[in-house]
């Protein structure tokens, strides 16, 4: 069985300060892990993905995530928040197999205060 | 542009009616997923098809049904609509082969409003 827990439903940061969105997962297999971003009234866009290569993954718009197997975590970070980062972020785990099982976290809404 | 096409983008209908949402996956993607997103329920997985066969079912109501056709496009049918069915319906596709990374590619969604 697999699951994803996003530890914060809402995060508020000031513009120019660091962003940390937390995600813990469980999986019976070696998973692929993803972060997606959704801006208001838009579809979901892939930010970054981990697929068993480098544990520090760089994504678009300055975001990074580090896969920590011992902690079963895949937290999303950005050194300096921008107003355009205000959106909802989803952590996703995928188990590859005959048909690929995908599990979404419940989402974290990021508010950026000017 | 993700390569996943959903139609219609917006749909307004009345309670009790039936609608069909259509999804064309990325070229070569065999797997299609349907999700419902509403303000109170968040993002809910409905159903997954792989190469024409149903592979996984989530929180899909009996009033809803879906299928994937031989050309790999998919349709989500919603019947006996209720006010609570108003939501954004997303389709996503993925390759799902031995070497793929499991990434989902999302369409822009179909916004359904039931009055």
Short mmCIF file of C-alpha atoms in Angstrom, two decimals:
data_model
loop_
_atom_site.label_atom_id
_atom_site.label_comp_id
_atom_site.label_asym_id
_atom_site.label_seq_id
_atom_site.Cartn_x
_atom_site.Cartn_y
_atom_site.Cartn_z
CA UNK A 1 0.00 0.00 0.00
CA UNK A 2 1.10 3.54 -0.57
CA UNK A 3 0.11 6.84 0.95
CA UNK A 4 1.11 10.48 0.97
CA UNK A 5 0.79 12.95 3.82
CA UNK A 6 1.20 16.66 3.30
CA UNK A 7 1.78 17.95 6.77
CA UNK A 8 0.42 21.47 6.28
CA UNK A 9 -2.80 22.38 4.55
CA UNK A 10 -1.84 26.08 4.46
CA UNK A 11 1.54 27.79 4.54
CA UNK A 12 2.05 31.52 4.62
CA UNK A 13 5.39 33.19 3.91
CA UNK A 14 6.58 36.70 3.19
CA UNK A 15 7.91 37.52 -0.25
CA UNK A 16 11.66 36.92 -0.37
CA UNK A 17 11.70 34.41 2.49
CA UNK A 18 12.27 30.66 2.16
CA UNK A 19 9.50 28.21 1.37
CA UNK A 20 9.20 24.75 2.93
CA UNK A 21 6.29 22.46 2.03
CA UNK A 22 6.42 19.11 3.79
CA UNK A 23 5.55 15.72 2.39
CA UNK A 24 5.89 12.23 3.86
CA UNK A 25 5.13 9.08 1.96
CA UNK A 26 4.88 5.37 2.41
CA UNK A 27 5.33 2.81 -0.33
CA UNK A 28 5.94 -0.92 -0.54
CA UNK A 29 8.15 -0.45 -3.58
CA UNK A 30 10.76 2.00 -4.77
CA UNK A 31 8.47 4.85 -5.68
CA UNK A 32 8.60 7.76 -8.02
CA UNK A 33 7.76 11.02 -6.27
CA UNK A 34 6.47 14.24 -7.74
CA UNK A 35 5.41 17.73 -6.83
CA UNK A 36 2.71 19.41 -8.87
CA UNK A 37 1.55 23.01 -8.69
CA UNK A 38 -1.92 24.31 -9.43
CA UNK A 39 -2.61 27.99 -9.87
CA UNK A 40 -6.21 29.18 -9.40
CA UNK A 41 -8.57 27.88 -12.10
CA UNK A 42 -5.72 26.11 -13.88
CA UNK A 43 -4.63 22.53 -14.45
CA UNK A 44 -1.85 20.80 -12.56
CA UNK A 45 1.70 21.39 -13.74
CA UNK A 46 4.70 19.23 -12.88
CA UNK A 47 7.25 21.07 -10.73
CA UNK A 48 9.77 18.28 -10.31
CA UNK A 49 10.15 14.52 -10.03
CA UNK A 50 12.31 11.94 -8.28
CA UNK A 51 12.83 8.64 -10.04
CA UNK A 52 15.67 6.90 -8.13
CA UNK A 53 18.49 8.94 -9.60
CA UNK A 54 19.92 11.94 -7.66
CA UNK A 55 18.23 12.46 -4.30
CA UNK A 56 18.28 16.25 -4.64
CA UNK A 57 15.95 17.16 -7.45
CA UNK A 58 15.77 20.56 -9.08
CA UNK A 59 12.57 21.71 -10.66
CA UNK A 60 11.14 24.70 -12.42
CA UNK A 61 10.92 28.22 -10.97
CA UNK A 62 13.73 27.65 -8.47
CA UNK A 63 12.06 24.84 -6.52
CA UNK A 64 13.98 21.85 -5.17
CA UNK A 65 13.08 18.70 -3.28
CA UNK A 66 15.21 16.18 -1.45
CA UNK A 67 14.32 12.50 -1.29
CA UNK A 68 15.20 11.11 2.14
CA UNK A 69 14.51 7.41 2.26
CA UNK A 70 15.37 7.06 5.95
CA UNK A 71 12.80 9.73 6.82
CA UNK A 72 10.36 8.78 4.03
CA UNK A 73 10.16 12.44 3.17
CA UNK A 74 10.17 14.51 0.01
CA UNK A 75 9.94 18.13 1.18
CA UNK A 76 9.71 20.96 -1.34
CA UNK A 77 11.84 24.06 -0.83
CA UNK A 78 12.61 27.36 -2.47
CA UNK A 79 15.16 29.86 -1.14
CA UNK A 80 13.12 32.97 -1.84
CA UNK A 81 9.37 33.15 -2.36
CA UNK A 82 7.88 35.19 -5.14
CA UNK A 83 4.33 36.48 -5.36
CA UNK A 84 3.76 34.25 -8.39
CA UNK A 85 4.44 31.18 -6.21
CA UNK A 86 1.07 31.57 -4.51
CA UNK A 87 -0.76 28.40 -5.52
CA UNK A 88 -1.70 24.94 -4.31
CA UNK A 89 0.99 22.27 -4.27
CA UNK A 90 0.43 18.53 -4.42
CA UNK A 91 2.88 15.81 -3.45
CA UNK A 92 2.37 12.60 -5.41
CA UNK A 93 3.72 9.07 -5.12
CA UNK A 94 3.63 6.59 -7.97
CA UNK A 95 4.37 2.89 -7.95
CA UNK A 96 5.33 1.57 -11.33
CA UNK A 97 3.94 -1.75 -12.19
CA UNK A 98 1.55 -3.33 -14.59
CA UNK A 99 -0.62 -0.27 -14.55
CA UNK A 100 0.94 2.29 -12.19
CA UNK A 101 -0.81 3.28 -9.00
CA UNK A 102 -0.78 7.02 -8.28
CA UNK A 103 -1.63 8.63 -4.95
CA UNK A 104 -2.04 12.37 -4.39
CA UNK A 105 -1.57 14.23 -1.16
CA UNK A 106 -4.33 16.53 0.04
CA UNK A 107 -2.50 19.63 -1.09
CA UNK A 108 -0.83 22.63 0.57
CA UNK A 109 -2.01 26.13 -0.22
CA UNK A 110 0.88 28.56 -0.27
CA UNK A 111 0.15 32.19 0.47
CA UNK A 112 2.85 34.76 -0.25
CA UNK A 113 2.55 38.04 1.63
CA UNK A 114 4.01 41.13 0.00
CA UNK B 1 0.82 22.64 -23.21
CA UNK B 2 0.67 19.16 -21.66
CA UNK B 3 -0.66 17.49 -24.80
CA UNK B 4 -3.82 16.33 -23.01
CA UNK B 5 -7.01 17.82 -24.42
CA UNK B 6 -10.27 18.06 -22.55
CA UNK B 7 -13.61 19.20 -23.89
CA UNK B 8 -15.72 21.07 -23.12
CA UNK B 9 -13.82 23.59 -21.00
CA UNK B 10 -17.00 24.89 -19.40
CA UNK B 11 -20.43 23.31 -19.10
CA UNK B 12 -23.56 24.58 -17.38
CA UNK B 13 -26.51 22.28 -16.98
CA UNK B 14 -29.48 21.57 -14.74
CA UNK B 15 -30.06 19.01 -12.03
CA UNK B 16 -31.17 15.64 -13.30
CA UNK B 17 -29.40 16.03 -16.62
CA UNK B 18 -26.62 13.94 -18.13
CA UNK B 19 -23.33 15.18 -19.55
CA UNK B 20 -20.29 13.65 -21.22
CA UNK B 21 -16.77 14.92 -20.74
CA UNK B 22 -14.13 13.98 -23.24
CA UNK B 23 -10.39 13.50 -22.90
CA UNK B 24 -7.74 12.94 -25.54
CA UNK B 25 -4.49 11.75 -23.96
CA UNK B 26 -1.00 12.60 -25.13
CA UNK B 27 0.06 10.73 -28.21
CA UNK B 28 1.36 7.31 -27.15
CA UNK B 29 0.01 7.42 -23.59
CA UNK B 30 -1.93 4.29 -22.77
CA UNK B 31 -3.27 5.21 -19.36
CA UNK B 32 -5.99 7.76 -18.60
CA UNK B 33 -7.03 8.98 -15.19
CA UNK B 34 -10.07 11.02 -14.18
CA UNK B 35 -10.11 13.31 -11.15
CA UNK B 36 -12.78 15.50 -9.60
CA UNK B 37 -11.80 18.69 -7.80
CA UNK B 38 -14.27 20.63 -5.69
CA UNK B 39 -13.83 23.21 -2.97
CA UNK B 40 -15.07 20.98 -0.18
CA UNK B 41 -13.63 17.62 -1.30
CA UNK B 42 -10.32 18.65 -2.82
CA UNK B 43 -8.78 16.51 -5.56
CA UNK B 44 -10.48 13.12 -5.72
CA UNK B 45 -9.39 10.21 -7.89
CA UNK B 46 -12.30 8.76 -9.83
CA UNK B 47 -11.09 6.06 -12.17
CA UNK B 48 -8.17 4.86 -14.29
CA UNK B 49 -8.11 3.10 -17.64
CA UNK B 50 -5.18 1.37 -19.25
CA UNK B 51 -5.32 0.52 -22.94
CA UNK B 52 -9.09 0.28 -22.89
CA UNK B 53 -9.47 -1.63 -19.65
CA UNK B 54 -10.53 -0.30 -16.27
CA UNK B 55 -7.58 -0.67 -13.88
CA UNK B 56 -8.40 1.24 -10.73
CA UNK B 57 -11.45 2.79 -9.19
CA UNK B 58 -11.58 5.55 -6.65
CA UNK B 59 -14.43 7.57 -5.25
CA UNK B 60 -16.61 7.32 -8.33
CA UNK B 61 -20.36 7.46 -7.83
CA UNK B 62 -22.62 4.89 -9.42
CA UNK B 63 -24.22 7.73 -11.41
CA UNK B 64 -20.87 8.24 -13.09
CA UNK B 65 -19.28 5.96 -15.66
CA UNK B 66 -16.31 6.11 -17.95
CA UNK B 67 -14.71 4.27 -20.80
CA UNK B 68 -11.60 4.33 -22.91
CA UNK B 69 -12.00 3.73 -26.61
CA UNK B 70 -9.70 1.86 -29.04
CA UNK B 71 -8.16 5.15 -30.16
CA UNK B 72 -7.34 5.72 -26.43
CA UNK B 73 -9.54 8.74 -25.91
CA UNK B 74 -11.76 8.56 -22.87
CA UNK B 75 -15.19 9.79 -21.88
CA UNK B 76 -16.62 10.41 -18.44
CA UNK B 77 -20.40 10.23 -18.29
CA UNK B 78 -22.20 11.96 -15.43
CA UNK B 79 -25.93 11.31 -15.06
CA UNK B 80 -28.78 12.37 -12.78
CA UNK B 81 -26.70 15.39 -11.96
CA UNK B 82 -26.94 17.00 -8.54
CA UNK B 83 -25.83 20.40 -7.33
CA UNK B 84 -22.94 18.75 -5.52
CA UNK B 85 -21.51 17.44 -8.79
CA UNK B 86 -20.44 20.96 -9.68
CA UNK B 87 -16.67 20.71 -9.86
CA UNK B 88 -13.60 20.82 -12.04
CA UNK B 89 -13.01 17.47 -13.73
CA UNK B 90 -9.47 16.69 -14.76
CA UNK B 91 -8.15 14.09 -17.09
CA UNK B 92 -4.53 12.99 -16.94
CA UNK B 93 -2.53 10.55 -19.02
CA UNK B 94 0.70 8.64 -18.62
CA UNK B 95 2.80 6.27 -20.65
CA UNK B 96 2.83 3.33 -18.22
CA UNK B 97 5.50 1.13 -19.70
CA UNK B 98 8.36 -0.66 -18.01
CA UNK B 99 10.70 2.27 -18.30
CA UNK B 100 8.47 5.21 -17.63
CA UNK B 101 8.77 7.49 -14.65
CA UNK B 102 5.12 7.52 -13.75
CA UNK B 103 4.60 11.19 -14.53
CA UNK B 104 1.02 12.26 -15.14
CA UNK B 105 0.22 14.91 -17.71
CA UNK B 106 -2.92 16.88 -16.91
CA UNK B 107 -5.43 18.57 -19.12
CA UNK B 108 -6.80 22.02 -18.32
CA UNK B 109 -9.98 20.53 -16.93
CA UNK B 110 -13.70 20.72 -17.64
CA UNK B 111 -15.61 22.98 -15.29
CA UNK B 112 -19.11 21.66 -14.68
CA UNK B 113 -21.74 23.85 -13.09
CA UNK B 114 -25.04 22.24 -12.13
CA UNK B 115 -27.87 24.70 -11.47
#
